[in-house]
Amino acid sequence: MNMDAAVRRALEITPASSARARTVDITTIGSKTGRPRRIEVWFYRVDDEIYLTTTPAHRAWYGNIVAHPEFTFHLKHGVRADLAAVGTRVRDEATRRRVFSAVIDDLNQPSNPAGLPQPVTPLEEWMSGSPLIHVTFPEG
């Protein structure tokens, strides 16, 4: 199955994209329970790749994806689509630094999409305390 044009456009967010455009749901399989867990998260696009991350904190969705990499990525703004996805934990320090730097720059822009307090948490705190998952869509 190839992604249609509307789905591709929904995934092609930029720093100018609204908070709404960045918001998706993901359904993961619980690392301990084995049960489906659906939550709302933001996704980011850096160098034409899709990532899930958050400010430094423990997140259950991260542990779920590490334990069960296959999950569902639910687009819900502009287009509705349930995409089969695979998440890969990003451990490489250079990649983490590059992605987090782009995310921080995005969140620190004057037209901050969510109105978050600025500046956001410094890079070194993201490096040591933020989850980072690279998302691929095997069918698209």
Tab-separated table of N, CA, C and O in Angstrom, residues 56-135:
chain	number	residue	atom	x	y	z
A	56	PRO	N	12.417	16.481	28.498
A	56	PRO	CA	12.968	15.430	29.366
A	56	PRO	C	11.960	14.918	30.398
A	56	PRO	O	11.408	15.683	31.180
A	57	ALA	N	11.704	13.623	30.325
A	57	ALA	CA	10.795	12.952	31.270
A	57	ALA	C	10.679	11.487	30.878
A	57	ALA	O	10.953	11.117	29.738
A	58	HIS	N	10.249	10.674	31.814
A	58	HIS	CA	9.929	9.277	31.523
A	58	HIS	C	8.563	9.247	30.846
A	58	HIS	O	7.634	9.914	31.298
A	59	ARG	N	8.437	8.513	29.779
A	59	ARG	CA	7.172	8.383	29.063
A	59	ARG	C	6.881	6.905	28.832
A	59	ARG	O	7.711	6.176	28.271
A	60	ALA	N	5.701	6.464	29.227
A	60	ALA	CA	5.317	5.060	29.059
A	60	ALA	C	5.302	4.662	27.588
A	60	ALA	O	5.694	3.542	27.242
A	61	TRP	N	4.894	5.590	26.693
A	61	TRP	CA	4.832	5.235	25.278
A	61	TRP	C	6.210	4.832	24.754
A	61	TRP	O	6.316	3.960	23.891
A	62	TYR	N	7.253	5.448	25.287
A	62	TYR	CA	8.611	5.133	24.852
A	62	TYR	C	8.963	3.694	25.215
A	62	TYR	O	9.423	2.920	24.372
A	63	GLY	N	8.737	3.312	26.459
A	63	GLY	CA	9.001	1.942	26.880
A	63	GLY	C	8.169	0.935	26.107
A	63	GLY	O	8.639	-0.157	25.783
A	64	ASN	N	6.946	1.321	25.790
A	64	ASN	CA	6.091	0.424	25.008
A	64	ASN	C	6.656	0.198	23.608
A	64	ASN	O	6.689	-0.940	23.117
A	65	ILE	N	7.119	1.262	22.958
A	65	ILE	CA	7.676	1.120	21.603
A	65	ILE	C	8.999	0.369	21.635
A	65	ILE	O	9.272	-0.443	20.746
A	66	VAL	N	9.812	0.600	22.644
A	66	VAL	CA	11.072	-0.142	22.751
A	66	VAL	C	10.774	-1.637	22.888
A	66	VAL	O	11.417	-2.472	22.252
A	67	ALA	N	9.769	-1.980	23.706
A	67	ALA	CA	9.418	-3.385	23.921
A	67	ALA	C	8.690	-3.990	22.722
A	67	ALA	O	8.875	-5.170	22.402
A	68	HIS	N	7.842	-3.197	22.070
A	68	HIS	CA	7.022	-3.654	20.939
A	68	HIS	C	7.097	-2.582	19.848
A	68	HIS	O	6.258	-1.680	19.810
A	69	PRO	N	8.091	-2.660	18.965
A	69	PRO	CA	8.336	-1.584	17.990
A	69	PRO	C	7.203	-1.306	17.002
A	69	PRO	O	7.108	-0.204	16.479
A	70	GLU	N	6.357	-2.276	16.743
A	70	GLU	CA	5.260	-2.034	15.806
A	70	GLU	C	4.112	-1.354	16.547
A	70	GLU	O	3.691	-1.808	17.608
A	71	PHE	N	3.632	-0.241	15.981
A	71	PHE	CA	2.534	0.496	16.598
A	71	PHE	C	1.713	1.157	15.505
A	71	PHE	O	2.025	1.045	14.324
A	72	THR	N	0.644	1.839	15.897
A	72	THR	CA	-0.203	2.535	14.934
A	72	THR	C	-0.075	4.034	15.150
A	72	THR	O	-0.168	4.527	16.271
A	73	PHE	N	0.140	4.740	14.059
A	73	PHE	CA	0.306	6.194	14.019
A	73	PHE	C	-0.988	6.737	13.422
A	73	PHE	O	-1.279	6.503	12.249
A	74	HIS	N	-1.798	7.412	14.234
A	74	HIS	CA	-3.121	7.865	13.814
A	74	HIS	C	-3.089	9.347	13.444
A	74	HIS	O	-2.969	10.199	14.329
A	75	LEU	N	-3.200	9.638	12.160
A	75	LEU	CA	-3.359	11.024	11.721
A	75	LEU	C	-4.803	11.423	11.975
A	75	LEU	O	-5.717	10.630	11.734
A	76	LYS	N	-5.018	12.654	12.469
A	76	LYS	CA	-6.387	13.039	12.802
A	76	LYS	C	-6.732	14.481	12.481
A	76	LYS	O	-7.829	14.922	12.745
A	77	HIS	N	-5.817	15.221	11.886
A	77	HIS	CA	-6.095	16.613	11.532
A	77	HIS	C	-5.784	16.816	10.055
A	77	HIS	O	-4.664	16.581	9.620
A	78	GLY	N	-6.769	17.236	9.313
A	78	GLY	CA	-6.592	17.418	7.878
A	78	GLY	C	-6.897	16.156	7.102
A	78	GLY	O	-7.503	16.192	6.053
A	79	VAL	N	-6.474	15.038	7.643
A	79	VAL	CA	-6.757	13.732	7.043
A	79	VAL	C	-6.811	12.724	8.183
A	79	VAL	O	-6.090	12.852	9.170
A	80	ARG	N	-7.665	11.757	8.052
A	80	ARG	CA	-7.727	10.682	9.051
A	80	ARG	C	-7.155	9.425	8.417
A	80	ARG	O	-7.592	9.009	7.350
A	81	ALA	N	-6.158	8.870	9.092
A	81	ALA	CA	-5.524	7.649	8.589
A	81	ALA	C	-4.850	6.936	9.752
A	81	ALA	O	-4.301	7.586	10.654
A	82	ASP	N	-4.934	5.629	9.744
A	82	ASP	CA	-4.264	4.789	10.730
A	82	ASP	C	-3.115	4.089	10.019
A	82	ASP	O	-3.347	3.204	9.204
A	83	LEU	N	-1.896	4.520	10.320
A	83	LEU	CA	-0.721	4.035	9.608
A	83	LEU	C	0.040	3.015	10.444
A	83	LEU	O	0.372	3.286	11.603
A	84	ALA	N	0.324	1.876	9.847
A	84	ALA	CA	1.214	0.915	10.501
A	84	ALA	C	2.593	1.559	10.570
A	84	ALA	O	3.086	2.097	9.574
A	85	ALA	N	3.192	1.527	11.751
A	85	ALA	CA	4.487	2.188	11.948
A	85	ALA	C	5.417	1.277	12.739
A	85	ALA	O	4.975	0.381	13.456
A	86	VAL	N	6.711	1.546	12.592
A	86	VAL	CA	7.734	0.863	13.373
A	86	VAL	C	8.598	1.946	14.008
A	86	VAL	O	9.053	2.874	13.331
A	87	GLY	N	8.797	1.808	15.315
A	87	GLY	CA	9.611	2.771	16.041
A	87	GLY	C	10.951	2.167	16.415
A	87	GLY	O	11.024	1.039	16.885
A	88	THR	N	11.999	2.946	16.207
A	88	THR	CA	13.349	2.518	16.551
A	88	THR	C	13.953	3.529	17.520
A	88	THR	O	13.999	4.730	17.214
A	89	ARG	N	14.402	3.045	18.651
A	89	ARG	CA	15.050	3.910	19.641
A	89	ARG	C	16.333	4.477	19.038
A	89	ARG	O	17.136	3.751	18.450
A	90	VAL	N	16.516	5.784	19.183
A	90	VAL	CA	17.719	6.448	18.666
A	90	VAL	C	18.695	6.600	19.825
A	90	VAL	O	18.439	7.322	20.781
A	91	ARG	N	19.824	5.907	19.686
A	91	ARG	CA	20.860	5.947	20.726
A	91	ARG	C	22.100	6.719	20.292
A	91	ARG	O	22.840	7.209	21.136
A	92	ASP	N	22.328	6.791	18.987
A	92	ASP	CA	23.518	7.449	18.465
A	92	ASP	C	23.553	8.913	18.911
A	92	ASP	O	22.623	9.685	18.645
A	93	GLU	N	24.630	9.292	19.602
A	93	GLU	CA	24.721	10.629	20.182
A	93	GLU	C	24.662	11.729	19.130
A	93	GLU	O	23.989	12.743	19.325
A	94	ALA	N	25.331	11.556	18.008
A	94	ALA	CA	25.325	12.592	16.969
A	94	ALA	C	23.924	12.780	16.390
A	94	ALA	O	23.488	13.912	16.157
A	95	THR	N	23.221	11.691	16.178
A	95	THR	CA	21.854	11.785	15.654
A	95	THR	C	20.943	12.434	16.681
A	95	THR	O	20.132	13.304	16.349
A	96	ARG	N	21.061	12.017	17.937
A	96	ARG	CA	20.239	12.615	18.994
A	96	ARG	C	20.492	14.126	19.066
A	96	ARG	O	19.557	14.913	19.134
A	97	ARG	N	21.736	14.530	19.016
A	97	ARG	CA	22.083	15.955	19.100
A	97	ARG	C	21.491	16.716	17.905
A	97	ARG	O	20.918	17.797	18.067
A	98	ARG	N	21.600	16.162	16.720
A	98	ARG	CA	21.074	16.815	15.511
A	98	ARG	C	19.549	16.960	15.587
A	98	ARG	O	18.999	18.029	15.334
A	99	VAL	N	18.861	15.876	15.963
A	99	VAL	CA	17.395	15.905	16.028
A	99	VAL	C	16.919	16.817	17.153
A	99	VAL	O	16.047	17.664	16.953
A	100	PHE	N	17.493	16.663	18.335
A	100	PHE	CA	17.062	17.513	19.447
A	100	PHE	C	17.343	18.986	19.172
A	100	PHE	O	16.539	19.855	19.529
A	101	SER	N	18.464	19.297	18.541
A	101	SER	CA	18.765	20.693	18.199
A	101	SER	C	17.686	21.262	17.283
A	101	SER	O	17.228	22.392	17.476
A	102	ALA	N	17.266	20.488	16.299
A	102	ALA	CA	16.211	20.939	15.381
A	102	ALA	C	14.882	21.110	16.110
A	102	ALA	O	14.158	22.096	15.889
A	103	VAL	N	14.545	20.178	16.987
A	103	VAL	CA	13.287	20.265	17.746
A	103	VAL	C	13.311	21.495	18.656
A	103	VAL	O	12.335	22.255	18.718
A	104	ILE	N	14.411	21.707	19.341
A	104	ILE	CA	14.530	22.864	20.237
A	104	ILE	C	14.438	24.161	19.445
A	104	ILE	O	13.735	25.092	19.847
A	105	ASP	N	15.113	24.238	18.296
A	105	ASP	CA	15.024	25.434	17.455
A	105	ASP	C	13.570	25.674	17.035
A	105	ASP	O	13.086	26.805	17.029
A	106	ASP	N	12.884	24.604	16.677
A	106	ASP	CA	11.482	24.677	16.280
A	106	ASP	C	10.642	25.235	17.438
A	106	ASP	O	9.858	26.174	17.269
A	107	LEU	N	10.828	24.693	18.630
A	107	LEU	CA	10.025	25.112	19.782
A	107	LEU	C	10.393	26.494	20.306
A	107	LEU	O	9.575	27.145	20.962
A	108	ASN	N	11.611	26.954	20.024
A	108	ASN	CA	12.046	28.276	20.483
A	108	ASN	C	11.774	29.387	19.476
A	108	ASN	O	12.105	30.543	19.739
A	109	GLN	N	11.192	29.082	18.347
A	109	GLN	CA	10.910	30.115	17.359
A	109	GLN	C	9.866	31.102	17.907
A	109	GLN	O	9.050	30.739	18.755
A	110	PRO	N	9.885	32.337	17.416
A	110	PRO	CA	8.931	33.340	17.916
A	110	PRO	C	7.468	32.921	17.748
A	110	PRO	O	6.640	33.239	18.581
A	111	SER	N	7.162	32.193	16.699
A	111	SER	CA	5.779	31.752	16.486
A	111	SER	C	5.593	30.331	17.006
A	111	SER	O	4.943	29.507	16.376
A	112	ASN	N	6.148	30.062	18.161
A	112	ASN	CA	6.061	28.766	18.828
A	112	ASN	C	4.658	28.195	18.666
A	112	ASN	O	3.677	28.806	19.069
A	113	PRO	N	4.540	27.006	18.060
A	113	PRO	CA	3.223	26.466	17.732
A	113	PRO	C	2.334	26.162	18.930
A	113	PRO	O	1.122	26.129	18.804
A	114	ALA	N	2.888	25.953	20.084
A	114	ALA	CA	2.057	25.618	21.242
A	114	ALA	C	2.070	26.690	22.303
A	114	ALA	O	1.438	26.553	23.338
A	115	GLY	N	2.812	27.767	22.067
A	115	GLY	CA	2.905	28.802	23.076
A	115	GLY	C	3.638	28.334	24.317
A	115	GLY	O	3.370	28.790	25.422
A	116	LEU	N	4.592	27.412	24.148
A	116	LEU	CA	5.363	26.914	25.280
A	116	LEU	C	6.253	28.015	25.845
A	116	LEU	O	6.732	28.870	25.095
A	117	PRO	N	6.517	27.984	27.144
A	117	PRO	CA	7.459	28.963	27.705
A	117	PRO	C	8.827	28.818	27.032
A	117	PRO	O	9.287	27.706	26.799
A	118	GLN	N	9.429	29.938	26.710
A	118	GLN	CA	10.712	29.921	26.032
A	118	GLN	C	11.770	30.586	26.892
A	118	GLN	O	11.439	31.489	27.645
A	119	PRO	N	13.011	30.215	26.771
A	119	PRO	CA	13.467	29.088	25.961
A	119	PRO	C	13.063	27.752	26.606
A	119	PRO	O	12.876	27.667	27.816
A	120	VAL	N	12.926	26.732	25.752
A	120	VAL	CA	12.604	25.405	26.262
A	120	VAL	C	13.838	24.829	26.955
A	120	VAL	O	14.918	25.412	26.918
A	121	THR	N	13.673	23.667	27.546
A	121	THR	CA	14.753	22.998	28.266
A	121	THR	C	16.013	22.933	27.394
A	121	THR	O	15.930	22.628	26.202
A	122	PRO	N	17.187	23.198	27.967
A	122	PRO	CA	18.440	23.196	27.196
A	122	PRO	C	18.765	21.830	26.570
A	122	PRO	O	18.369	20.781	27.082
A	123	LEU	N	19.534	21.880	25.489
A	123	LEU	CA	19.900	20.696	24.723
A	123	LEU	C	20.479	19.584	25.586
A	123	LEU	O	20.100	18.413	25.435
A	124	GLU	N	21.397	19.898	26.480
A	124	GLU	CA	22.047	18.836	27.260
A	124	GLU	C	21.043	18.076	28.123
A	124	GLU	O	21.208	16.878	28.358
A	125	GLU	N	19.985	18.751	28.570
A	125	GLU	CA	18.949	18.046	29.329
A	125	GLU	C	18.126	17.141	28.432
A	125	GLU	O	17.732	16.044	28.838
A	126	TRP	N	17.869	17.577	27.208
A	126	TRP	CA	17.193	16.702	26.237
A	126	TRP	C	18.076	15.485	25.957
A	126	TRP	O	17.575	14.356	25.898
A	127	MET	N	19.363	15.723	25.780
A	127	MET	CA	20.285	14.620	25.470
A	127	MET	C	20.270	13.552	26.556
A	127	MET	O	20.309	12.359	26.271
A	128	SER	N	20.207	13.968	27.800
A	128	SER	CA	20.287	13.004	28.900
A	128	SER	C	18.935	12.489	29.362
A	128	SER	O	18.870	11.415	29.965
A	129	GLY	N	17.842	13.200	29.065
A	129	GLY	CA	16.586	12.791	29.666
A	129	GLY	C	15.379	12.667	28.761
A	129	GLY	O	14.276	12.410	29.241
A	130	SER	N	15.550	12.844	27.453
A	130	SER	CA	14.402	12.761	26.555
A	130	SER	C	14.422	11.484	25.730
A	130	SER	O	15.467	11.088	25.222
A	131	PRO	N	13.250	10.876	25.582
A	131	PRO	CA	13.159	9.727	24.693
A	131	PRO	C	13.226	10.198	23.239
A	131	PRO	O	12.832	11.326	22.935
A	132	LEU	N	13.728	9.363	22.357
A	132	LEU	CA	13.742	9.690	20.934
A	132	LEU	C	13.500	8.422	20.135
A	132	LEU	O	14.263	7.461	20.237
A	133	ILE	N	12.424	8.444	19.367
A	133	ILE	CA	12.043	7.310	18.517
A	133	ILE	C	11.989	7.778	17.071
A	133	ILE	O	11.340	8.781	16.749
A	134	HIS	N	12.675	7.046	16.197
A	134	HIS	CA	12.594	7.270	14.755
A	134	HIS	C	11.446	6.421	14.237
A	134	HIS	O	11.358	5.230	14.551
A	135	VAL	N	10.557	7.021	13.463
A	135	VAL	CA	9.357	6.333	12.984
A	135	VAL	C	9.484	6.072	11.488
A	135	VAL	O	9.809	6.971	10.723
